[in-house]
mmCIF file of C-alpha atoms in Angstrom:
data_model
loop_
_atom_site.group_PDB
_atom_site.id
_atom_site.type_symbol
_atom_site.label_atom_id
_atom_site.label_comp_id
_atom_site.label_asym_id
_atom_site.label_seq_id
_atom_site.Cartn_x
_atom_site.Cartn_y
_atom_site.Cartn_z
ATOM 1 C CA MET G 1 114.786 81.221 -135.375
ATOM 2 C CA LYS G 2 116.927 83.909 -136.926
ATOM 3 C CA ILE G 3 120.621 83.348 -137.347
ATOM 4 C CA LYS G 4 122.469 86.563 -136.547
ATOM 5 C CA ILE G 5 125.244 87.842 -138.750
ATOM 6 C CA THR G 6 127.527 88.095 -135.707
ATOM 7 C CA SER G 7 127.074 84.352 -135.163
ATOM 8 C CA HIS G 8 128.275 83.720 -138.686
ATOM 9 C CA ILE G 9 131.291 85.917 -138.261
ATOM 10 C CA LYS G 10 132.255 84.334 -134.941
ATOM 11 C CA LEU G 11 131.848 80.842 -136.329
ATOM 12 C CA PHE G 12 133.704 81.715 -139.490
ATOM 13 C CA SER G 13 136.558 83.327 -137.563
ATOM 14 C CA ALA G 14 136.911 80.330 -135.265
ATOM 15 C CA LEU G 15 136.837 77.802 -138.110
ATOM 16 C CA PHE G 16 139.096 79.812 -140.381
ATOM 17 C CA CYS G 17 141.661 80.170 -137.580
ATOM 18 C CA ALA G 18 141.441 76.438 -136.899
ATOM 19 C CA VAL G 19 141.985 75.637 -140.581
ATOM 20 C CA LEU G 20 144.953 77.997 -140.759
ATOM 21 C CA THR G 21 146.454 76.622 -137.552
ATOM 22 C CA ILE G 22 146.235 73.076 -138.854
ATOM 23 C CA SER G 23 147.600 73.988 -142.272
ATOM 24 C CA CYS G 24 150.288 76.351 -141.012
ATOM 25 C CA GLN G 25 152.805 73.630 -140.129
ATOM 26 C CA ARG G 26 155.138 75.028 -142.785
ATOM 27 C CA GLU G 27 158.417 73.537 -141.611
ATOM 28 C CA CYS G 28 159.794 70.505 -143.392
ATOM 29 C CA GLY G 29 160.973 68.104 -140.696
ATOM 30 C CA PRO G 30 163.801 65.609 -141.121
ATOM 31 C CA ILE G 31 163.275 63.511 -144.247
ATOM 32 C CA LEU G 32 164.073 59.832 -144.235
ATOM 33 C CA VAL G 33 166.112 59.134 -147.378
ATOM 34 C CA SER G 34 165.025 56.224 -149.583
ATOM 35 C CA ASN G 35 167.819 53.743 -148.858
ATOM 36 C CA ALA G 36 167.890 50.060 -149.736
ATOM 37 C CA VAL G 37 167.710 48.063 -146.501
ATOM 38 C CA VAL G 38 169.728 44.831 -146.655
ATOM 39 C CA ARG G 39 169.549 42.046 -144.079
ATOM 40 C CA PHE G 40 172.217 39.369 -143.655
ATOM 41 C CA ILE G 41 170.880 35.834 -143.370
ATOM 42 C CA THR G 42 172.428 32.455 -142.833
ATOM 43 C CA GLU G 43 170.808 29.038 -143.072
ATOM 44 C CA ASP G 44 171.615 25.928 -141.116
ATOM 45 C CA ASN G 45 169.772 22.862 -139.924
ATOM 46 C CA ASN G 46 167.676 25.006 -137.586
ATOM 47 C CA GLY G 47 166.372 27.105 -140.489
ATOM 48 C CA THR G 48 166.890 30.767 -141.410
ATOM 49 C CA LEU G 49 168.767 32.955 -138.964
ATOM 50 C CA ALA G 50 169.950 36.537 -138.904
ATOM 51 C CA LYS G 51 173.673 36.605 -139.496
ATOM 52 C CA SER G 52 175.850 38.966 -137.588
ATOM 53 C CA ILE G 53 178.928 40.191 -139.465
ATOM 54 C CA ASP G 54 182.036 40.551 -137.292
ATOM 55 C CA SER G 55 183.501 43.475 -139.167
ATOM 56 C CA LEU G 56 182.125 45.280 -142.218
ATOM 57 C CA TYR G 57 183.499 48.047 -144.430
ATOM 58 C CA VAL G 58 181.262 49.515 -147.191
ATOM 59 C CA PHE G 59 181.596 52.333 -149.723
ATOM 60 C CA PRO G 60 179.984 53.118 -153.113
ATOM 61 C CA VAL G 61 182.132 52.449 -156.173
ATOM 62 C CA GLY G 62 183.353 55.830 -157.398
ATOM 63 C CA LEU G 63 182.915 57.459 -154.001
ATOM 64 C CA GLU G 64 185.760 55.893 -152.035
ATOM 65 C CA ASP G 65 185.765 58.822 -149.604
ATOM 66 C CA SER G 66 182.097 58.297 -148.715
ATOM 67 C CA VAL G 67 182.568 55.365 -146.383
ATOM 68 C CA LEU G 68 179.167 54.103 -145.262
ATOM 69 C CA TYR G 69 180.335 51.506 -142.745
ATOM 70 C CA SER G 70 183.886 51.599 -141.425
ATOM 71 C CA TRP G 71 184.629 48.195 -139.949
ATOM 72 C CA ALA G 72 181.276 48.166 -138.215
ATOM 73 C CA ARG G 73 181.094 45.380 -135.615
ATOM 74 C CA ASN G 74 178.409 42.737 -135.148
ATOM 75 C CA ILE G 75 176.033 44.107 -137.727
ATOM 76 C CA ASN G 76 173.141 42.166 -139.307
ATOM 77 C CA SER G 77 171.527 44.799 -141.544
ATOM 78 C CA ILE G 78 172.693 47.836 -143.505
ATOM 79 C CA ARG G 79 171.162 50.786 -145.368
ATOM 80 C CA LEU G 80 172.611 51.499 -148.805
ATOM 81 C CA PRO G 81 172.063 54.855 -150.549
ATOM 82 C CA LEU G 82 171.258 54.180 -154.200
ATOM 83 C CA SER G 83 172.450 56.820 -156.655
ATOM 84 C CA PRO G 84 169.624 59.186 -157.714
ATOM 85 C CA ILE G 85 171.550 60.168 -160.861
ATOM 86 C CA SER G 86 172.103 56.701 -162.298
ATOM 87 C CA ASP G 87 170.086 53.524 -162.912
ATOM 88 C CA SER G 88 172.628 51.346 -161.129
ATOM 89 C CA THR G 89 174.883 51.606 -158.092
ATOM 90 C CA ALA G 90 177.764 49.345 -157.076
ATOM 91 C CA PHE G 91 179.124 48.994 -153.560
ATOM 92 C CA VAL G 92 182.364 47.520 -152.317
ATOM 93 C CA MET G 93 181.736 45.425 -149.214
ATOM 94 C CA LYS G 94 184.608 44.049 -147.167
ATOM 95 C CA PHE G 95 183.712 41.220 -144.804
ATOM 96 C CA ASN G 96 186.860 41.022 -142.686
ATOM 97 C CA ASP G 97 189.450 40.120 -145.352
ATOM 98 C CA ILE G 98 186.974 39.070 -148.098
ATOM 99 C CA THR G 99 185.879 41.686 -150.629
ATOM 100 C CA GLU G 100 182.530 41.464 -152.383
ATOM 101 C CA ILE G 101 181.185 43.860 -155.015
ATOM 102 C CA VAL G 102 177.423 44.149 -155.189
ATOM 103 C CA LYS G 103 175.627 46.068 -157.934
ATOM 104 C CA PHE G 104 171.986 47.144 -157.815
ATOM 105 C CA TYR G 105 169.969 47.811 -160.994
ATOM 106 C CA TYR G 106 166.788 49.843 -160.591
ATOM 107 C CA LYS G 107 164.359 52.430 -161.929
ATOM 108 C CA ARG G 108 164.116 55.869 -160.334
ATOM 109 C CA GLN G 109 160.944 57.850 -159.712
ATOM 110 C CA LEU G 110 160.659 61.352 -158.342
ATOM 111 C CA TYR G 111 157.735 61.929 -156.006
ATOM 112 C CA PHE G 112 156.258 64.913 -154.251
ATOM 113 C CA ILE G 113 156.597 64.780 -150.460
ATOM 114 C CA SER G 114 154.803 68.010 -149.525
ATOM 115 C CA GLU G 115 154.751 71.702 -150.345
ATOM 116 C CA GLU G 116 157.221 72.295 -147.514
ATOM 117 C CA CYS G 117 159.653 69.495 -148.400
ATOM 118 C CA GLY G 118 159.377 69.389 -152.202
ATOM 119 C CA PHE G 119 160.463 66.304 -154.157
ATOM 120 C CA SER G 120 162.468 63.189 -153.374
ATOM 121 C CA VAL G 121 163.326 59.924 -155.135
ATOM 122 C CA ASN G 122 161.985 56.387 -154.829
ATOM 123 C CA TYR G 123 163.529 53.343 -156.494
ATOM 124 C CA LEU G 124 162.258 50.091 -157.955
ATOM 125 C CA ILE G 125 164.945 47.414 -157.836
ATOM 126 C CA ASP G 126 165.112 45.206 -160.936
ATOM 127 C CA SER G 127 168.066 42.986 -160.093
ATOM 128 C CA VAL G 128 171.162 42.597 -157.960
ATOM 129 C CA LYS G 129 174.485 41.196 -159.158
ATOM 130 C CA TYR G 130 177.390 40.173 -156.914
ATOM 131 C CA THR G 131 180.820 38.653 -157.211
ATOM 132 C CA ASN G 132 180.004 35.581 -155.120
ATOM 133 C CA SER G 133 183.082 35.910 -152.942
ATOM 134 C CA LYS G 134 181.235 35.820 -149.631
ATOM 135 C CA ILE G 135 177.542 36.073 -150.532
ATOM 136 C CA VAL G 136 175.902 32.793 -151.559
ATOM 137 C CA SER G 137 172.638 34.191 -152.883
ATOM 138 C CA VAL G 138 170.529 37.357 -152.974
ATOM 139 C CA VAL G 139 166.749 37.612 -152.677
ATOM 140 C CA ILE G 140 164.725 40.745 -153.379
ATOM 141 C CA ILE G 141 162.058 40.815 -150.671
ATOM 142 C CA ASN G 142 160.502 44.165 -151.590
ATOM 143 C CA PRO G 143 161.681 45.913 -154.771
ATOM 144 C CA LYS G 144 160.062 49.245 -153.913
ATOM 145 C CA VAL G 145 162.568 51.406 -152.052
ATOM 146 C CA GLN G 146 160.790 54.238 -150.293
ATOM 147 C CA ALA G 147 161.593 56.430 -147.323
ATOM 148 C CA THR G 148 160.781 53.733 -144.775
ATOM 149 C CA HIS G 149 162.661 51.220 -142.637
ATOM 150 C CA GLU G 150 161.261 48.252 -144.567
ATOM 151 C CA GLU G 151 163.543 45.422 -145.568
ATOM 152 C CA HIS G 152 164.233 45.189 -149.330
ATOM 153 C CA ILE G 153 167.031 42.699 -149.919
ATOM 154 C CA ARG G 154 168.423 39.610 -148.200
ATOM 155 C CA PHE G 155 172.021 38.530 -148.577
ATOM 156 C CA TYR G 156 172.472 34.828 -147.776
ATOM 157 C CA PHE G 157 175.830 33.584 -146.513
ATOM 158 C CA MET M 1 134.487 53.098 -144.303
ATOM 159 C CA ARG M 2 134.130 54.079 -147.941
ATOM 160 C CA SER M 3 131.268 51.661 -148.588
ATOM 161 C CA ILE M 4 129.346 52.981 -145.554
ATOM 162 C CA PHE M 5 129.812 56.510 -146.754
ATOM 163 C CA VAL M 6 128.669 55.666 -150.291
ATOM 164 C CA PHE M 7 125.630 53.851 -148.897
ATOM 165 C CA ILE M 8 124.576 56.833 -146.763
ATOM 166 C CA PHE M 9 125.117 59.145 -149.713
ATOM 167 C CA SER M 10 123.009 56.953 -152.013
ATOM 168 C CA VAL M 11 120.138 56.638 -149.521
ATOM 169 C CA PHE M 12 120.059 60.363 -148.939
ATOM 170 C CA PHE M 13 120.247 61.136 -152.664
ATOM 171 C CA LEU M 14 117.484 58.697 -153.638
ATOM 172 C CA THR M 15 115.233 59.724 -150.733
ATOM 173 C CA SER M 16 115.516 63.339 -151.762
ATOM 174 C CA LEU M 17 114.776 62.576 -155.407
ATOM 175 C CA SER M 18 111.704 60.557 -154.541
ATOM 176 C CA ALA M 19 110.222 63.611 -152.830
ATOM 177 C CA LEU M 20 110.377 65.678 -156.013
ATOM 178 C CA GLN M 21 106.918 66.805 -157.128
ATOM 179 C CA PRO M 22 106.277 67.572 -160.815
ATOM 180 C CA ASP M 23 104.115 70.613 -160.027
ATOM 181 C CA THR M 24 106.766 72.251 -157.831
ATOM 182 C CA LEU M 25 107.396 75.844 -158.870
ATOM 183 C CA VAL M 26 110.727 77.577 -158.697
ATOM 184 C CA ARG M 27 111.127 80.170 -156.033
ATOM 185 C CA ALA M 28 114.694 81.445 -156.270
ATOM 186 C CA ILE M 29 118.199 80.928 -157.508
ATOM 187 C CA ARG M 30 120.988 81.880 -155.153
ATOM 188 C CA ILE M 31 124.510 82.484 -156.448
ATOM 189 C CA GLY M 32 127.410 82.570 -154.041
ATOM 190 C CA VAL M 33 131.160 83.059 -154.068
ATOM 191 C CA ASN M 34 133.425 81.094 -151.760
ATOM 192 C CA ILE M 35 135.528 83.824 -150.164
ATOM 193 C CA SER M 36 137.425 81.602 -147.723
ATOM 194 C CA HIS M 37 139.856 80.692 -150.532
ATOM 195 C CA TYR M 38 140.872 84.317 -150.886
ATOM 196 C CA GLY M 39 141.593 84.587 -147.166
ATOM 197 C CA TYR M 40 143.647 81.420 -147.299
ATOM 198 C CA PHE M 41 145.431 82.596 -150.469
ATOM 199 C CA ALA M 42 146.261 85.972 -148.870
ATOM 200 C CA VAL M 43 147.796 84.265 -145.817
ATOM 201 C CA GLU M 44 149.331 81.134 -147.318
ATOM 202 C CA GLY M 45 149.792 81.867 -151.035
ATOM 203 C CA GLY M 46 150.022 78.867 -153.346
ATOM 204 C CA PHE M 47 147.239 77.986 -155.740
ATOM 205 C CA LEU M 48 144.304 80.315 -156.281
ATOM 206 C CA ARG M 49 140.833 78.796 -156.251
ATOM 207 C CA ASN M 50 137.865 80.699 -157.634
ATOM 208 C CA GLU M 51 134.670 78.947 -156.675
ATOM 209 C CA ILE M 52 131.016 79.781 -157.102
ATOM 210 C CA THR M 53 127.962 77.912 -155.934
ATOM 211 C CA ILE M 54 124.427 78.011 -157.262
ATOM 212 C CA ASP M 55 121.409 76.679 -155.425
ATOM 213 C CA TYR M 56 117.975 76.327 -156.860
ATOM 214 C CA THR M 57 114.892 76.036 -154.654
ATOM 215 C CA TRP M 58 112.873 73.219 -156.122
ATOM 216 C CA LYS M 59 110.988 72.664 -152.884
ATOM 217 C CA PRO M 60 110.666 75.008 -149.915
ATOM 218 C CA LYS M 61 113.072 72.915 -147.885
ATOM 219 C CA ASN M 62 115.176 71.344 -150.597
ATOM 220 C CA PHE M 63 117.761 72.838 -152.888
ATOM 221 C CA LEU M 64 119.587 71.542 -155.897
ATOM 222 C CA VAL M 65 123.167 72.692 -155.578
ATOM 223 C CA MET M 66 125.979 73.069 -158.083
ATOM 224 C CA ASP M 67 129.483 74.271 -157.283
ATOM 225 C CA PHE M 68 132.018 75.170 -159.925
ATOM 226 C CA GLY M 69 135.610 76.171 -159.376
ATOM 227 C CA ILE M 70 138.820 76.733 -161.243
ATOM 228 C CA ILE M 71 142.337 76.419 -159.931
ATOM 229 C CA SER M 72 145.321 78.353 -161.224
ATOM 230 C CA GLY M 73 148.691 79.708 -160.174
ATOM 231 C CA GLY M 74 151.540 77.914 -158.522
ATOM 232 C CA ILE M 75 154.107 77.459 -155.823
ATOM 233 C CA LYS M 76 157.674 78.633 -156.258
ATOM 234 C CA THR M 77 160.361 77.721 -153.744
ATOM 235 C CA GLU M 78 164.161 77.439 -153.822
ATOM 236 C CA ASN M 79 163.883 73.728 -154.588
ATOM 237 C CA TYR M 80 161.012 73.483 -157.040
ATOM 238 C CA SER M 81 158.161 75.173 -158.880
ATOM 239 C CA LEU M 82 154.732 73.640 -159.196
ATOM 240 C CA ASN M 83 152.030 75.137 -161.399
ATOM 241 C CA ALA M 84 148.471 73.904 -161.536
ATOM 242 C CA ASN M 85 145.442 74.516 -163.665
ATOM 243 C CA GLY M 86 142.114 72.770 -163.833
ATOM 244 C CA PHE M 87 138.533 72.824 -162.724
ATOM 245 C CA PHE M 88 136.196 71.024 -160.378
ATOM 246 C CA SER M 89 132.458 70.765 -159.992
ATOM 247 C CA ARG M 90 130.047 69.333 -157.438
ATOM 248 C CA PHE M 91 126.375 68.506 -157.814
ATOM 249 C CA GLY M 92 123.936 67.568 -155.111
ATOM 250 C CA ILE M 93 121.057 68.295 -152.791
ATOM 251 C CA ASP M 94 120.646 70.223 -149.547
ATOM 252 C CA HIS M 95 117.775 69.790 -147.125
ATOM 253 C CA ASN M 96 116.889 72.723 -144.864
ATOM 254 C CA PHE M 97 115.828 71.898 -141.313
ATOM 255 C CA LEU M 98 114.631 75.398 -140.426
ATOM 256 C CA PRO M 99 111.117 76.688 -141.117
ATOM 257 C CA HIS M 100 112.111 80.257 -141.903
ATOM 258 C CA PRO M 101 113.041 80.619 -145.620
ATOM 259 C CA GLU M 102 115.650 83.268 -144.873
ATOM 260 C CA ASP M 103 117.535 80.857 -142.635
ATOM 261 C CA VAL M 104 119.111 77.657 -143.803
ATOM 262 C CA LEU M 105 120.562 74.952 -141.605
ATOM 263 C CA SER M 106 121.178 72.193 -144.055
ATOM 264 C CA VAL M 107 122.527 68.731 -144.501
ATOM 265 C CA GLY M 108 123.294 67.605 -147.993
ATOM 266 C CA ALA M 109 125.119 65.265 -150.290
ATOM 267 C CA ARG M 110 127.311 65.969 -153.280
ATOM 268 C CA MET M 111 129.071 64.195 -156.070
ATOM 269 C CA GLY M 112 132.237 65.913 -157.182
ATOM 270 C CA PHE M 113 134.474 65.753 -160.230
ATOM 271 C CA SER M 114 137.825 67.350 -160.898
ATOM 272 C CA SER M 115 140.135 67.523 -163.903
ATOM 273 C CA TYR M 116 143.507 69.184 -163.393
ATOM 274 C CA ARG M 117 147.116 69.318 -164.417
ATOM 275 C CA TYR M 118 150.242 69.715 -162.288
ATOM 276 C CA ARG M 119 153.379 71.008 -164.015
ATOM 277 C CA PRO M 120 156.518 70.637 -161.862
ATOM 278 C CA SER M 121 159.711 72.407 -162.927
ATOM 279 C CA ASN M 122 163.084 73.627 -161.626
ATOM 280 C CA ILE M 123 163.386 70.624 -159.328
ATOM 281 C CA ALA M 124 166.606 70.756 -157.316
ATOM 282 C CA LEU M 125 167.430 67.922 -154.930
ATOM 283 C CA PHE M 126 170.144 67.071 -152.463
ATOM 284 C CA ASP M 127 171.364 63.665 -151.432
ATOM 285 C CA PRO M 128 173.709 63.401 -148.409
ATOM 286 C CA VAL M 129 175.942 60.885 -150.253
ATOM 287 C CA TRP M 130 175.524 61.751 -153.929
ATOM 288 C CA GLY M 131 175.267 65.544 -153.629
ATOM 289 C CA ASP M 132 173.112 67.992 -155.589
ATOM 290 C CA PHE M 133 171.179 66.945 -158.662
ATOM 291 C CA GLU M 134 168.274 68.099 -160.804
ATOM 292 C CA GLY M 135 165.012 66.320 -161.487
ATOM 293 C CA PHE M 136 162.594 66.440 -164.380
ATOM 294 C CA ILE M 137 158.945 65.385 -164.423
ATOM 295 C CA GLU M 138 156.504 65.573 -167.319
ATOM 296 C CA PRO M 139 153.272 67.521 -166.683
ATOM 297 C CA GLN M 140 150.716 65.259 -165.015
ATOM 298 C CA GLN M 141 147.103 65.356 -166.217
ATOM 299 C CA MET M 142 144.754 63.839 -163.647
ATOM 300 C CA SER M 143 141.078 63.551 -162.728
ATOM 301 C CA ALA M 144 138.993 62.448 -159.751
ATOM 302 C CA LEU M 145 135.447 61.526 -158.748
ATOM 303 C CA TRP M 146 134.203 61.644 -155.141
ATOM 304 C CA VAL M 147 131.147 61.934 -152.888
ATOM 305 C CA GLU M 148 130.714 64.147 -149.882
ATOM 306 C CA ALA M 149 128.365 64.866 -146.994
ATOM 307 C CA VAL M 150 127.810 68.560 -146.266
ATOM 308 C CA PHE M 151 126.589 70.465 -143.250
ATOM 309 C CA GLY M 152 125.929 74.189 -143.729
ATOM 310 C CA ILE M 153 124.367 77.329 -142.366
ATOM 311 C CA LYS M 154 123.338 80.434 -144.264
ATOM 312 C CA SER M 155 121.109 83.374 -143.509
ATOM 313 C CA GLU M 156 119.951 86.619 -145.061
ATOM 314 C CA PHE M 157 121.794 89.581 -143.590
ATOM 315 C CA PHE M 158 120.524 92.178 -146.080
ATOM 316 C CA SER M 159 117.681 92.027 -148.567
ATOM 317 C CA ASN M 160 118.511 89.043 -150.821
ATOM 318 C CA PHE M 161 122.129 88.984 -149.624
ATOM 319 C CA PHE M 162 123.111 85.869 -147.717
ATOM 320 C CA MET M 163 126.144 84.753 -145.820
ATOM 321 C CA GLY M 164 126.909 81.145 -145.067
ATOM 322 C CA TRP M 165 129.503 78.484 -144.379
ATOM 323 C CA TYR M 166 129.741 74.744 -144.706
ATOM 324 C CA LEU M 167 131.690 71.790 -143.403
ATOM 325 C CA SER M 168 132.069 68.695 -145.505
ATOM 326 C CA ALA M 169 133.516 65.205 -145.357
ATOM 327 C CA ARG M 170 134.699 63.839 -148.700
ATOM 328 C CA VAL M 171 135.457 60.300 -149.753
ATOM 329 C CA MET M 172 137.294 59.516 -152.985
ATOM 330 C CA LEU M 173 135.696 57.010 -155.361
ATOM 331 C CA LEU M 174 138.016 57.080 -158.370
ATOM 332 C CA ASN M 175 141.105 59.036 -159.231
ATOM 333 C CA THR M 176 143.947 58.959 -161.692
ATOM 334 C CA GLN M 177 146.393 60.745 -159.399
ATOM 335 C CA SER M 178 149.885 59.722 -160.472
ATOM 336 C CA GLU M 179 152.239 58.079 -157.987
ATOM 337 C CA ILE M 180 154.326 61.231 -158.074
ATOM 338 C CA PHE M 181 151.547 63.157 -156.312
ATOM 339 C CA ALA M 182 150.020 60.178 -154.500
ATOM 340 C CA ASP M 183 149.248 62.006 -151.220
ATOM 341 C CA TYR M 184 148.825 65.503 -152.593
ATOM 342 C CA LYS M 185 145.771 67.684 -153.102
ATOM 343 C CA VAL M 186 142.984 67.124 -155.575
ATOM 344 C CA PRO M 187 141.344 70.468 -156.479
ATOM 345 C CA GLY M 188 137.852 70.640 -154.984
ATOM 346 C CA PHE M 189 138.485 67.552 -152.867
ATOM 347 C CA GLY M 190 141.519 68.260 -150.724
ATOM 348 C CA SER M 191 144.322 66.041 -149.545
ATOM 349 C CA LEU M 192 144.453 62.356 -150.436
ATOM 350 C CA LYS M 193 146.042 61.547 -147.072
ATOM 351 C CA GLY M 194 143.586 59.534 -145.007
ATOM 352 C CA SER M 195 140.295 57.966 -146.042
ATOM 353 C CA VAL M 196 138.174 61.104 -145.479
ATOM 354 C CA SER M 197 139.098 64.633 -146.552
ATOM 355 C CA PRO M 198 137.505 67.479 -144.572
ATOM 356 C CA GLY M 199 136.333 70.640 -146.305
ATOM 357 C CA PHE M 200 135.382 74.094 -145.146
ATOM 358 C CA GLY M 201 134.031 77.150 -146.993
ATOM 359 C CA PHE M 202 132.570 80.538 -146.326
ATOM 360 C CA TYR M 203 130.227 82.059 -148.903
ATOM 361 C CA VAL M 204 128.507 85.324 -149.722
ATOM 362 C CA PHE M 205 125.329 84.864 -151.793
ATOM 363 C CA TYR M 206 122.885 86.913 -153.763
ATOM 364 C CA ARG M 207 119.381 85.544 -154.244
ATOM 365 C CA PHE M 208 117.468 86.169 -157.445
ATOM 366 C CA PRO M 209 113.856 85.801 -156.348
ATOM 367 C CA PHE M 210 111.069 84.783 -158.700
ATOM 368 C CA ASN M 211 107.391 85.568 -158.371
ATOM 369 C CA ASN M 212 106.490 81.907 -158.511
ATOM 370 C CA LYS M 213 105.155 80.352 -155.348
ATOM 371 C CA PHE M 214 105.153 76.782 -154.235
ATOM 372 C CA THR M 215 102.006 74.804 -154.718
ATOM 373 C CA GLY M 216 100.640 71.483 -153.521
ATOM 374 C CA ASN M 217 101.619 70.129 -150.134
ATOM 375 C CA ASN M 218 104.843 72.033 -149.961
#
């Protein structure tokens, strides 16, 4: 059996084109930002239940114009954008007429998404402080905040 | 998946070693250059890989193989720069299934090692709420150890000149890849996404023949 040079070239061309086609997806698609996902929970005699907030208004302290939730109705979870330029971020949360301030303390870590998309930021939550006006307790379920829809924090009412 | 792969690799490696005869005489050393990287570099840019491979005929149908490569250069975009430098090497065995010595249709196994450094700079980011900001990351020195199964074809197209290509499936054993580059490439291995990393290469070889001939039952 003698392998012809033309066979090599044909095989090489086909494989090289396949490799290039696979690797040539050069566009960076929409990137999910690493937000802290908070769920609202209430407890009664029947156990733990998701709590639906009638009306919620949220903005980051220092960015009053960047309203994240403007009297959102019947909401039981929220996504909070942690500041990538600071190791803590505070949010003002208005539950109807009760105002709560919640502050997240965390570590930041840059990570490489891909050659097309470049870098983004993940967070590792250390602690959460709150004014106790409406929220009874806070539990960190998953401290690692990445670009996913995973739950990170629970606010108990 | 990884344990199965390692088991197959080990069996193949040990079986091949057990066939080694002490009175085997060397026939040839073949040195090749992987030219597929240059094609990819010309089309895609990015890092430049220079890679050579050496195979040594210790039995008529079995070759000891060593690959050595260096990586250099970088990527520069509007949002970041990423420079890399390092080297990788693979050692292993190929078994030829064809009777004709000028044709090789081989299956082999390799163990690979890589040591490399990524140096990110000029990182510019945008957050829809917090606006533009800059990032800084220290250079990351990393290393990796893997095994791979290789399928390849090569043939002589001119006296002592060979052309050949290979396909490989690589499985990582150990690596010190930082979390910053958790899913990114390892030079000589490929992407860390998924449990198996595919590889492909196209080589041009020159064979340095010796006068020695094989003896014994070979």
